[in-house]
Short mmCIF file of C-alpha atoms and ligand atoms in Angstrom, two decimals:
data_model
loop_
_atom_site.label_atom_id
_atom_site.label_comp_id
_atom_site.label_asym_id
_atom_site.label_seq_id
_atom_site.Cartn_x
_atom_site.Cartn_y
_atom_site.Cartn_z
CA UNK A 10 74.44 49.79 103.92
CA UNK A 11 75.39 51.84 106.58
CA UNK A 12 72.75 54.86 107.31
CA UNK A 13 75.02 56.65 109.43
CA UNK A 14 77.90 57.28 107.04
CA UNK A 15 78.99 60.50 106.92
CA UNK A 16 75.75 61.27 108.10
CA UNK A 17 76.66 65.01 109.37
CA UNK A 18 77.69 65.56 105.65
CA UNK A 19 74.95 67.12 103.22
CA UNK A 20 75.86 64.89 100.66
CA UNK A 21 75.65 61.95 102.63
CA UNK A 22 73.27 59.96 100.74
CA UNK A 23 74.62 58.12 98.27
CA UNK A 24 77.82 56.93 100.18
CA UNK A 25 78.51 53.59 102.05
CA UNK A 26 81.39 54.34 104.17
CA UNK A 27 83.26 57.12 106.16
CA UNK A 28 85.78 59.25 104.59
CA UNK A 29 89.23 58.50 105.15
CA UNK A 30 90.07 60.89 107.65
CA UNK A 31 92.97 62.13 105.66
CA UNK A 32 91.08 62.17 102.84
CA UNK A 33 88.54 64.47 105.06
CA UNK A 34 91.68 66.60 105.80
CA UNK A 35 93.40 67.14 102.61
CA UNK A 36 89.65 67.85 100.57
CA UNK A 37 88.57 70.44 103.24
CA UNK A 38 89.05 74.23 101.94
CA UNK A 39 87.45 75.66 105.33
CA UNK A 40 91.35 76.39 106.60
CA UNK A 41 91.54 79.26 104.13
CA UNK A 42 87.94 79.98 102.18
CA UNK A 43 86.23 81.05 105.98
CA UNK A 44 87.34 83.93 104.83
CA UNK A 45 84.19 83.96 102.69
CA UNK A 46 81.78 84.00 105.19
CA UNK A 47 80.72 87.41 104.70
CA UNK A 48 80.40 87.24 101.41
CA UNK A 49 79.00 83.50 101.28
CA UNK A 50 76.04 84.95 103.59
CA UNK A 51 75.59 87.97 101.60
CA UNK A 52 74.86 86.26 98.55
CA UNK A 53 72.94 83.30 100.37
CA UNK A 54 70.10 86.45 101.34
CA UNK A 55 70.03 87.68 98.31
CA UNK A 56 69.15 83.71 96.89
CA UNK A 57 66.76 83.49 99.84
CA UNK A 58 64.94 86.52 99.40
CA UNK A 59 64.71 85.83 95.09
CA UNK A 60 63.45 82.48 96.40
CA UNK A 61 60.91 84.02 98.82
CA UNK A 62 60.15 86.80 95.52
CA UNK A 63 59.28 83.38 93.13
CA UNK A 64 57.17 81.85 95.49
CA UNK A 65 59.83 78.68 95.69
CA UNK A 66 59.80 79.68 99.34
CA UNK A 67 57.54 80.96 101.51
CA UNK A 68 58.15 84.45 103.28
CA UNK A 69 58.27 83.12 106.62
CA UNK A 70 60.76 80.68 105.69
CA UNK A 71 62.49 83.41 104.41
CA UNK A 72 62.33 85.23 107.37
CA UNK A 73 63.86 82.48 109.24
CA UNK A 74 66.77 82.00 106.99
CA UNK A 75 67.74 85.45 106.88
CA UNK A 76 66.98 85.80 110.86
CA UNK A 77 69.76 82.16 111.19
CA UNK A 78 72.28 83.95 109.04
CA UNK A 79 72.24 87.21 110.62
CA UNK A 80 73.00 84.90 114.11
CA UNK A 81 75.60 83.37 111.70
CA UNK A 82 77.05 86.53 110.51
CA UNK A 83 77.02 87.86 114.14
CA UNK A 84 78.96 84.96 115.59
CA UNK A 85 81.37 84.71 112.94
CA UNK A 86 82.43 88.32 113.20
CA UNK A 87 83.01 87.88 116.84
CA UNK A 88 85.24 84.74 116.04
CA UNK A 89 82.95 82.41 117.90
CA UNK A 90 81.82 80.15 114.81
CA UNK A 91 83.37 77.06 115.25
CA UNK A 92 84.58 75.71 111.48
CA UNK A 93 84.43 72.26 111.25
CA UNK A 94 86.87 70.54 108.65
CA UNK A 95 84.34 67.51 108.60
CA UNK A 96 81.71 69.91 106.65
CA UNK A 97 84.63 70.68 104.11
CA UNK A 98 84.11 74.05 103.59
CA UNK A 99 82.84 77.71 104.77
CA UNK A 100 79.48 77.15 102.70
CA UNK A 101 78.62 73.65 104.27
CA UNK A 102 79.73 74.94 107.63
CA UNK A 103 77.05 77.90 107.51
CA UNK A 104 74.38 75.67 105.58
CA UNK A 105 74.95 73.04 108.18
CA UNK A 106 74.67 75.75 110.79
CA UNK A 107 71.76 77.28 109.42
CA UNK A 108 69.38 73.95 109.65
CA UNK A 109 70.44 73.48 113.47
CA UNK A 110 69.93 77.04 114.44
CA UNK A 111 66.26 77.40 112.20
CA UNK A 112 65.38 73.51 111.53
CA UNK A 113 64.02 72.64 108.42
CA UNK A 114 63.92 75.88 106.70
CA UNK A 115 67.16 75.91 106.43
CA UNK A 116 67.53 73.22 104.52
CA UNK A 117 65.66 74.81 101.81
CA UNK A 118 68.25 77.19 101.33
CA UNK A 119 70.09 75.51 98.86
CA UNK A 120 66.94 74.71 96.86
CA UNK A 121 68.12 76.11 93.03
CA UNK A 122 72.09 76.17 93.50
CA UNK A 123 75.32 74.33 94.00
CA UNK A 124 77.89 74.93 95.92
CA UNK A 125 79.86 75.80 92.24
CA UNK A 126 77.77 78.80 91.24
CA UNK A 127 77.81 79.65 95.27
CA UNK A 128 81.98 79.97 95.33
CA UNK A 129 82.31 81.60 92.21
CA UNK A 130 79.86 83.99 93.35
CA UNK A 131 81.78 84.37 96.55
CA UNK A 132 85.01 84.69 94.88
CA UNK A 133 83.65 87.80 92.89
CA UNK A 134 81.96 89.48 96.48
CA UNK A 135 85.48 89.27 98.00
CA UNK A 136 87.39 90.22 94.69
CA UNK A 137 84.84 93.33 93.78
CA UNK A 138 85.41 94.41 97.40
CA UNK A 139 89.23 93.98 97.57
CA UNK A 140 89.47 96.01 94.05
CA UNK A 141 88.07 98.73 95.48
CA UNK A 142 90.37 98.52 98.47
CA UNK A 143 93.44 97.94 96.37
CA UNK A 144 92.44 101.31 94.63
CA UNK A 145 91.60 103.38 97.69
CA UNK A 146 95.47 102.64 98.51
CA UNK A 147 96.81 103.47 95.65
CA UNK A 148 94.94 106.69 95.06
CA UNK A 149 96.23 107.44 98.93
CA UNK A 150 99.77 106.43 97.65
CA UNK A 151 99.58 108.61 94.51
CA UNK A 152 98.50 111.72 96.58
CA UNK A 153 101.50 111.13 98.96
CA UNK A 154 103.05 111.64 95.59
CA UNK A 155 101.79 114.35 94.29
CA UNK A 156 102.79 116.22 97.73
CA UNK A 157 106.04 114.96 97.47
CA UNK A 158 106.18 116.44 94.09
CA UNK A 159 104.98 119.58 94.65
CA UNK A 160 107.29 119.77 97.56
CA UNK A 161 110.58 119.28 95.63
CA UNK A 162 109.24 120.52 92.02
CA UNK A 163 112.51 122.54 91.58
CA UNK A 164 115.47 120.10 93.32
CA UNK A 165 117.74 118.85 91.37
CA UNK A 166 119.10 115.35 91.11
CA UNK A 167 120.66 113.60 89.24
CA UNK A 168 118.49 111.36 86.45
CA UNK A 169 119.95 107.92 85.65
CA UNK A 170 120.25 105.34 82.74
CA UNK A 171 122.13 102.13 83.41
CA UNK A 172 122.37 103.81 86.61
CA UNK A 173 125.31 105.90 85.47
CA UNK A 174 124.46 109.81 86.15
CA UNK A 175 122.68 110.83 82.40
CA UNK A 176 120.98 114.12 82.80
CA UNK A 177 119.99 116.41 85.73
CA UNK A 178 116.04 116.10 86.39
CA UNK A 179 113.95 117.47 89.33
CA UNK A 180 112.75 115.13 91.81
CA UNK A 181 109.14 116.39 91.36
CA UNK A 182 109.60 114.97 87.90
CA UNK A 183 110.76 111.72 89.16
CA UNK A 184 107.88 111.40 91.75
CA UNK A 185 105.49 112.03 88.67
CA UNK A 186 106.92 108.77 86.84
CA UNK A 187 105.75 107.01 89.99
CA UNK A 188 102.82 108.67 89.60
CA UNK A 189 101.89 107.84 85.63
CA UNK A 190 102.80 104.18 86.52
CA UNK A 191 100.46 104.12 89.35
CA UNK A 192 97.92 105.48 87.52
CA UNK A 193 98.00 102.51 84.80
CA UNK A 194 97.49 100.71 87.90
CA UNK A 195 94.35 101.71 89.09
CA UNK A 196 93.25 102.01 85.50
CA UNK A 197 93.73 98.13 84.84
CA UNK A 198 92.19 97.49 88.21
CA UNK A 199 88.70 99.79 87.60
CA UNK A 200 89.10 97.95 84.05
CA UNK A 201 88.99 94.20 85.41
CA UNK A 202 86.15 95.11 88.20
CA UNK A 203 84.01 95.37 85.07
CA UNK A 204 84.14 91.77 84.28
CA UNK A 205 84.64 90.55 87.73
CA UNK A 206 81.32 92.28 88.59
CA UNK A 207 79.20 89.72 86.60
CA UNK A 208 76.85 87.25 89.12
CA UNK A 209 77.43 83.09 88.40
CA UNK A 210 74.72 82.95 91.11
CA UNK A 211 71.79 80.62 89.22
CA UNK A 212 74.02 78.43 86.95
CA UNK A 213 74.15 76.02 89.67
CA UNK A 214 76.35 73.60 89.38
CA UNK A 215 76.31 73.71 85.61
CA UNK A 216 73.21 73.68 83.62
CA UNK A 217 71.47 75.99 85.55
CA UNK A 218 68.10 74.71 87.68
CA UNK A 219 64.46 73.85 86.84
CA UNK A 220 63.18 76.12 89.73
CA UNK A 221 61.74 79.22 88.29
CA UNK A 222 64.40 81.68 89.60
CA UNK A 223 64.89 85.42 88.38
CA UNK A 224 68.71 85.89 88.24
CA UNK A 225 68.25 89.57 87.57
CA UNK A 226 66.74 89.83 90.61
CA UNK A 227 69.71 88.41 92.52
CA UNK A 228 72.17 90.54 90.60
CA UNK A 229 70.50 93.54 91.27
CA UNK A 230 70.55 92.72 95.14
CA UNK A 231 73.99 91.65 94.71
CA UNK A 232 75.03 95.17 92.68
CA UNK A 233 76.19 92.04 89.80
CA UNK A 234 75.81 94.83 86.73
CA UNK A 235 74.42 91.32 85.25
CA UNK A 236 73.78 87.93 85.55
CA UNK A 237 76.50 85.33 83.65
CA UNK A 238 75.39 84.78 80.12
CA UNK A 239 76.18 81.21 80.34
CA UNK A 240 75.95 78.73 83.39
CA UNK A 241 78.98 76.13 81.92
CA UNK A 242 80.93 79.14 81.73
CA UNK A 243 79.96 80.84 85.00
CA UNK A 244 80.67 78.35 87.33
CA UNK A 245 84.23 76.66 85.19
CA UNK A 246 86.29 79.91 84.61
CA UNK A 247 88.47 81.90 87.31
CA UNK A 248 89.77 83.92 84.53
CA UNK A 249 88.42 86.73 86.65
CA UNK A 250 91.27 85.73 89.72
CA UNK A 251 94.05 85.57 87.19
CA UNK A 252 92.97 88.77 85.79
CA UNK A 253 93.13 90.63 89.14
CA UNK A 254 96.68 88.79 89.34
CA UNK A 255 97.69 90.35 86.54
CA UNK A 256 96.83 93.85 87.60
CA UNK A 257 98.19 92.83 90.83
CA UNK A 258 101.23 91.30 89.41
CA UNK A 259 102.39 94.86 87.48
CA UNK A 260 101.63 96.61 90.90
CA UNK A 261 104.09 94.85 92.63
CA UNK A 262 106.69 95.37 89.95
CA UNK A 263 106.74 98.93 89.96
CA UNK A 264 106.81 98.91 94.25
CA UNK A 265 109.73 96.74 93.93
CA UNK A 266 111.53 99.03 91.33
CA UNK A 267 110.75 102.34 93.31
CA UNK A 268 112.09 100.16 96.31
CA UNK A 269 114.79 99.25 94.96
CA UNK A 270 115.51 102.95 94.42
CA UNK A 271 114.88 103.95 97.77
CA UNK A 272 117.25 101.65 98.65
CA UNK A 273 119.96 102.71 96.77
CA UNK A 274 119.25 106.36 98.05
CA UNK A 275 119.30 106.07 101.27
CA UNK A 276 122.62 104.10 101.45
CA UNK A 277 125.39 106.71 102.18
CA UNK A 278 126.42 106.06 99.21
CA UNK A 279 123.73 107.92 97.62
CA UNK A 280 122.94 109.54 100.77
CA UNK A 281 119.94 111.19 98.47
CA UNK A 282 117.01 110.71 101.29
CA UNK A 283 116.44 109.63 104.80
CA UNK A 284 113.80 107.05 105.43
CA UNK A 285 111.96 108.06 109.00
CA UNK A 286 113.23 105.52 111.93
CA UNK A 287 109.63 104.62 111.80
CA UNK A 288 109.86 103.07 108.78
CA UNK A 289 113.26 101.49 109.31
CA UNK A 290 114.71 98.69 111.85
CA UNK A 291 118.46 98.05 113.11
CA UNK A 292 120.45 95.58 113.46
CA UNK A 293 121.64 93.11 116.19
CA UNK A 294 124.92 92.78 115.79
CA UNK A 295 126.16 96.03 114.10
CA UNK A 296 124.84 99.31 116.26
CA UNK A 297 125.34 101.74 113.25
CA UNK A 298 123.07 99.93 111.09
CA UNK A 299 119.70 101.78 110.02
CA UNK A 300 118.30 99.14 107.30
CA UNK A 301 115.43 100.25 104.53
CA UNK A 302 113.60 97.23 105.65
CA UNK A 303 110.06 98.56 103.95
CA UNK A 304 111.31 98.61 100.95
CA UNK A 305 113.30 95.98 101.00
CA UNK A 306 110.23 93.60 101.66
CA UNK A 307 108.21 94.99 99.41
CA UNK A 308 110.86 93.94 96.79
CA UNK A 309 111.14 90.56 98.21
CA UNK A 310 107.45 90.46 98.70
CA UNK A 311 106.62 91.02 94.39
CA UNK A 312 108.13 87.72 94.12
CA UNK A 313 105.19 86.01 95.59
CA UNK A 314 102.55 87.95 93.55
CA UNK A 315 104.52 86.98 89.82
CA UNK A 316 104.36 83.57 91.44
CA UNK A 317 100.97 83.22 92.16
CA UNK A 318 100.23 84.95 88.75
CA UNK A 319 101.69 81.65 87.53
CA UNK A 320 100.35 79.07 89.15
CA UNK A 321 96.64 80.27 88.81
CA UNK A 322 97.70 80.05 85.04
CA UNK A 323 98.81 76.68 85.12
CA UNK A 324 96.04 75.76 87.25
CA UNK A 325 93.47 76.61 84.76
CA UNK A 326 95.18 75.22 81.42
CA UNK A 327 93.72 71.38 81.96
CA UNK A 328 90.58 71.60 83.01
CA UNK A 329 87.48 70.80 81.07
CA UNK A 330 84.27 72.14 80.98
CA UNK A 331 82.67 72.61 83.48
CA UNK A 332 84.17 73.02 87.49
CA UNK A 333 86.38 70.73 88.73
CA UNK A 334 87.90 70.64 92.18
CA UNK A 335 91.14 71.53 91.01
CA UNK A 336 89.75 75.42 91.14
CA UNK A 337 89.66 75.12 95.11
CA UNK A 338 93.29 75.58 94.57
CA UNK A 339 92.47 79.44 93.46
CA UNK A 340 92.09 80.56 96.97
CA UNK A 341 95.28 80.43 99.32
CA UNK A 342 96.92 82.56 95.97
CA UNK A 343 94.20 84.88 95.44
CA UNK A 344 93.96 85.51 99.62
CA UNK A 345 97.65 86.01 99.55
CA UNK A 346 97.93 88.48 96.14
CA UNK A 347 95.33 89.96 98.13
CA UNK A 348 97.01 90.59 101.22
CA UNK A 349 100.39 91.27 100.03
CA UNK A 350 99.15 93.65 97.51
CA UNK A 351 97.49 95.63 100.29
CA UNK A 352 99.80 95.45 102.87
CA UNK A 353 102.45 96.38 100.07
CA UNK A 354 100.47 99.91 99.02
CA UNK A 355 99.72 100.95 102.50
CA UNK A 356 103.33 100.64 103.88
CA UNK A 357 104.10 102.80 100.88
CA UNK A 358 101.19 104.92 101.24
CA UNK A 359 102.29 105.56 104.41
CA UNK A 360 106.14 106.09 103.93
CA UNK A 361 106.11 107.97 101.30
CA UNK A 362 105.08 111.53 102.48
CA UNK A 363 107.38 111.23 105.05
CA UNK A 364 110.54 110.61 102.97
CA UNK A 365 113.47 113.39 103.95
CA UNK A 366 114.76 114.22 100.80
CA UNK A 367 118.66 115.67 101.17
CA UNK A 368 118.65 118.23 98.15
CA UNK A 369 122.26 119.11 98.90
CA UNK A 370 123.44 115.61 98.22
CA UNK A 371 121.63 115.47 95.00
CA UNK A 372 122.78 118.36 93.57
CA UNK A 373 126.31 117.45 94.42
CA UNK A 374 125.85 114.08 92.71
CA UNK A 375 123.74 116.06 89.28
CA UNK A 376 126.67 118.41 89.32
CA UNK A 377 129.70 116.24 89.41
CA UNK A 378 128.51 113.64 86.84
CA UNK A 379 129.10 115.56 83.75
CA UNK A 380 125.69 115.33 83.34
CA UNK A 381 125.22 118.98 81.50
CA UNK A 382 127.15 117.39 78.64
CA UNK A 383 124.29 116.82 76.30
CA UNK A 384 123.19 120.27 77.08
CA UNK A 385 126.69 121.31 75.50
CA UNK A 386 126.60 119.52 72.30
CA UNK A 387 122.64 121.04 72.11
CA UNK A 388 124.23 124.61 72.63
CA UNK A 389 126.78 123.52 69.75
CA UNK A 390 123.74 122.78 67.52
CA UNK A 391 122.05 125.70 68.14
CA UNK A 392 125.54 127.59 66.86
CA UNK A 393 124.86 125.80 63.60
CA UNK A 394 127.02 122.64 64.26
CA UNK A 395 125.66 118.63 63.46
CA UNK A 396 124.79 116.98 65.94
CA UNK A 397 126.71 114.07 65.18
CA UNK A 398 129.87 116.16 65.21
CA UNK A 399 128.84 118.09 68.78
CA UNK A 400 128.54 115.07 70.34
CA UNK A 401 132.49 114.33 69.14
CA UNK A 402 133.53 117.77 70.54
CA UNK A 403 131.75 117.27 73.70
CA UNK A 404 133.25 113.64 73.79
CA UNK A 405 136.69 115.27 73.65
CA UNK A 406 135.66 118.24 76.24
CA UNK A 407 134.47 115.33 78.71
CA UNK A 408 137.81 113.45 78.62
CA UNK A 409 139.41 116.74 79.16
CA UNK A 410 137.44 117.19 82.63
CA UNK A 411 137.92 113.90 83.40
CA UNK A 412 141.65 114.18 83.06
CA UNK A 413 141.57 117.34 85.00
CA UNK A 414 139.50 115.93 87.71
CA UNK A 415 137.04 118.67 87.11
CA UNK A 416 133.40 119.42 86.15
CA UNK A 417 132.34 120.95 82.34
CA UNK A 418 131.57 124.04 84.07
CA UNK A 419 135.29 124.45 85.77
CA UNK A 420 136.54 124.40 82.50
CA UNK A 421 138.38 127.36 80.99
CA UNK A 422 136.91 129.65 78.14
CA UNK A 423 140.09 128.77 76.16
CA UNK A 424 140.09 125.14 76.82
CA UNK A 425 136.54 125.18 75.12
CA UNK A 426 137.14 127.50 72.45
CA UNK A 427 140.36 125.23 71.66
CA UNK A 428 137.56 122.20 70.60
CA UNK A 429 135.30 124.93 69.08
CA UNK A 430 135.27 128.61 68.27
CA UNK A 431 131.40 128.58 68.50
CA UNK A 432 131.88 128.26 71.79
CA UNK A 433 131.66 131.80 73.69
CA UNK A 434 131.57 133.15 77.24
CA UNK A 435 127.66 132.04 77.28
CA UNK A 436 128.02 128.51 77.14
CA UNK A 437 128.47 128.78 81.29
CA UNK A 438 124.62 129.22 81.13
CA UNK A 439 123.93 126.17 79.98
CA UNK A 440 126.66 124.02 81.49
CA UNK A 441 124.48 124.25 84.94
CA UNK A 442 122.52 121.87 86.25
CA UNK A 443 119.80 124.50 86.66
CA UNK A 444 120.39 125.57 82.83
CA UNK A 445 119.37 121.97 82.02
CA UNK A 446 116.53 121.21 83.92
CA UNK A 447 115.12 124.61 82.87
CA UNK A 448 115.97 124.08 79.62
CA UNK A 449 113.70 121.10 79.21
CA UNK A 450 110.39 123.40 79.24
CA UNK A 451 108.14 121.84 77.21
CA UNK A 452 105.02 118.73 78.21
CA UNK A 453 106.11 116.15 79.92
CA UNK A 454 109.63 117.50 80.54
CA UNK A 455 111.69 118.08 83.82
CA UNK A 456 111.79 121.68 84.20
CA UNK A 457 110.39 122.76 87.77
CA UNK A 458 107.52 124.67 86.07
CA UNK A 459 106.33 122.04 83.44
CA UNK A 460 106.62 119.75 86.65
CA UNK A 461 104.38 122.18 88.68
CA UNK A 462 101.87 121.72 85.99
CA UNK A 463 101.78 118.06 85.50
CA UNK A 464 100.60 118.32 89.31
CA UNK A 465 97.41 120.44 88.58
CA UNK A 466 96.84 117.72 85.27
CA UNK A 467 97.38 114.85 87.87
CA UNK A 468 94.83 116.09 90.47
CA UNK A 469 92.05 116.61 88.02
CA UNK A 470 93.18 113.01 86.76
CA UNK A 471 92.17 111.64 90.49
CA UNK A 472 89.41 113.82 90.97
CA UNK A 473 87.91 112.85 87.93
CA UNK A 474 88.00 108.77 88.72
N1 LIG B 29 85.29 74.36 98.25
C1 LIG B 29 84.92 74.30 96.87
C2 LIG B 29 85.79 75.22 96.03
O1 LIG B 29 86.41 76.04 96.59
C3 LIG B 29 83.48 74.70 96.72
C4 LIG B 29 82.81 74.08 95.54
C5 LIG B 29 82.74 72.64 95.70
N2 LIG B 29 81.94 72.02 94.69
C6 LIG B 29 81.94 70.70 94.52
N3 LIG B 29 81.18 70.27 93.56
N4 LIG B 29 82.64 69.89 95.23
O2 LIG B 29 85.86 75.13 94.82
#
């Protein structure tokens, strides 16, 4: 037997040979979980101290860990914590640490857990803390909103299905649909910090331990509301990760659909907004070119997050009780959801106050899509005609425009009348686009002062979370 095998891993002791050094290589998680450390050290205090509380440690070996972790924590913010991939990963690097900084205290450290109630309790540190960042974005994002709202509560655009011109709306109104599906967001993210706020610390690495530990008081230290009911459970399941995946997932959806809108706006085409030059890059060849590259990413960048959403999904569906190594694999998607979810709300965050919204070309684009036509066929019905048969008349009054090259409202009295005598010299009201939009005055609907409303509603909504 060779004593010195592995001998600067903890779990040296039962092996006869060196790891393969690819082996070492393609095992090691400290590439991507260092990430941990802060939370990894926060939760090793709050073991040490419960230790130290139970009398499973003494209070000056306490002291001593706490002191070696705080040189840890100190070193590792400054970048100068040198993570070796020979101790595997970010909590063998800082145990390993620990015992050469503080000697043989540290080595007691570990005394009641495993690594696999350690990483889950990690996992749910970071994740806790990157909810609440995820939702301090989109609350920023949904205020830019409700400015932009406010703002343009009475301008007119045009409101689309199958992206053919359907009926005018105000873009207030539109900025409020961002708004409501924002606001699901944050809802299913406050929802899933409830169970991700639950402490695996004390299952060890599956049965629990035999030292008399007080897992309430950990939680409690922790801000856990509780401890896991169940250690098999606690330390197996990352049900939490695809969870936030699936709140993250949704996010990223509606981003990429309000991108994709932006897009489509600011081409001249549209020509309905300006995105600042801030916000925008050029190109290298063509010198006219101003490209919506924000947005754009942010659409490409959703792919990613459904993807991840996926594999996390399929990397849960074979495993038995209790952990198995195959959950290392949760990180690099979680860090990256993470990241890209972040990054994705804060570019918006950012952008979207300062969108230039070109009211002119909006109303030109409400006003020459026929898009008053249902408002005809509703004045038709209020003159004591079916619906069924206004929508025929109006059918025929369209073609006529479209014939003429004109709009509904440049048609003539007599060309109306000529469908239907209900129609009289009052129908010009409601063939505006301002006519329509008004018209739609009751909750929830498009007209600038319902719209004003909704604002007040959506304030109290975000002061009340
Ligand atoms: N790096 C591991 C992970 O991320 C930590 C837990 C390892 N546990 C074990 N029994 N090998 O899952």
């Amino acid at each position: 037997m060779t004593d010195k095998a592995n001998s600067d891993k903890p779990w040296s002791g039962r092996f006869t040979e060196s790891t393969d050094a690819f082996v070492e290589a393609f095992t090691a998680s400290v590439g991507f979980d260092w990430r941990l450390y802060p939370y990894d050290i926060e939760g090793s205090r709050a073991h040490a101290r419960m230790l130290a509380n139970t009398g499973v440690i003494s209070e000056s070996e306490c002291e001593a860990i706490l002191d070696g972790l705080e040189q840890i924590s100190q070193l590792a913010a400054k970048g100068e914590f040198d993570w070796s991939v020979a101790l595997e990963d970010v909590h063998m690097n800082i145990e390993s640490r620990l015992t050469s900084l503080i000697g043989e205290a540290g080595k007691k450290l570990h005394t009641g857990r495993s690594r696999n109630d350690q990483v889950a309790t990690d996992l749910r540190l970071y994740l806790r803390d990157q909810i609440d960042a995820a939702r301090a974005q989109l609350r920023r994002l949904q205020q830019g909103l409700l400015l932009l709202a406010e703002r343009e509560a009475a301008t007119i655009m045009p409101g689309f299905t199958h992206l053919q011109v359907a009926m005018p709306v105000t873009f207030g109104h539109h900025m409020l649909a961002w708004f409501e599906n924002l606001q699901r967001d944050s809802e299913r993210l406050r929802d899933c910090r409830r169970r991700v706020n639950i402490m695996p610390l004390g299952a060890a690495a599956l049965a629990g331990t035999s030292f008399p530990i007080d897992r309430h008081d950990t939680a409690r230290q922790l801000g856990f509301t509780a401890p896991a009911e169940n250690s098999l459970d606690a330390v197996s399941d990352r049900d939490f990760v695809i969870e936030f995946c699936s709140c993250a997932a949704p996010i990223q959806v509606h981003l990429s659909r309000f991108s994709e809108e932006l897009v489509l706006w600011a081409s001249a085409q549209f020509g309905f907004i300006d995105l600042p030059d801030r916000f925008c890059t050029g190109s290298s060849i063509m010198p006219q070119k101003k490209n919506p590259d924000v947005p754009e990413l942010v659409r490409g960048k959703s792919g990613r997050v459904i993807g991840h959403l996926v594999g996390l999904l399929t990397l849960m569906k074979g495993q038995p009780l209790a952990y198995n190594k195959d959950n290392q694999e949760d990180k690099e998607p979680l860090f990256d959801t993470v990241d890209t979810l972040l990054g994705c709300l804060r570019a918006f965050a950012d952008m979207i106050p300062a969108l230039e919204v070109r009211a002119d070309r909006m109303l030109e684009a409400a006003t020459s899509g026929y898009s008053t036509a249902t408002d005809l066929a509703d004045y038709l019905v209020r003159k004591g005609m079916a619906f069924r048969d206004a929508h025929e008349v109006v059918g025929s009054a369209v073609r006529i425009a479209i014939d003429s090259q004109r709009d509904l409202a440049q048609l003539e009295l007599d060309e109306l009348r000529s469908l239907s005598p209900l129609i009289d010299a009052d129908v010009f009201g409601v063939l505006t686009v301002e006519g329509s939009v008004n018209a739609r005055n009751h909750f929830g609907g498009t007209a600038p002062e319902r719209v004003r409303e909704a604002i007040v509603r959506a304030r109290e909504r975000l002061d009340a979370d």
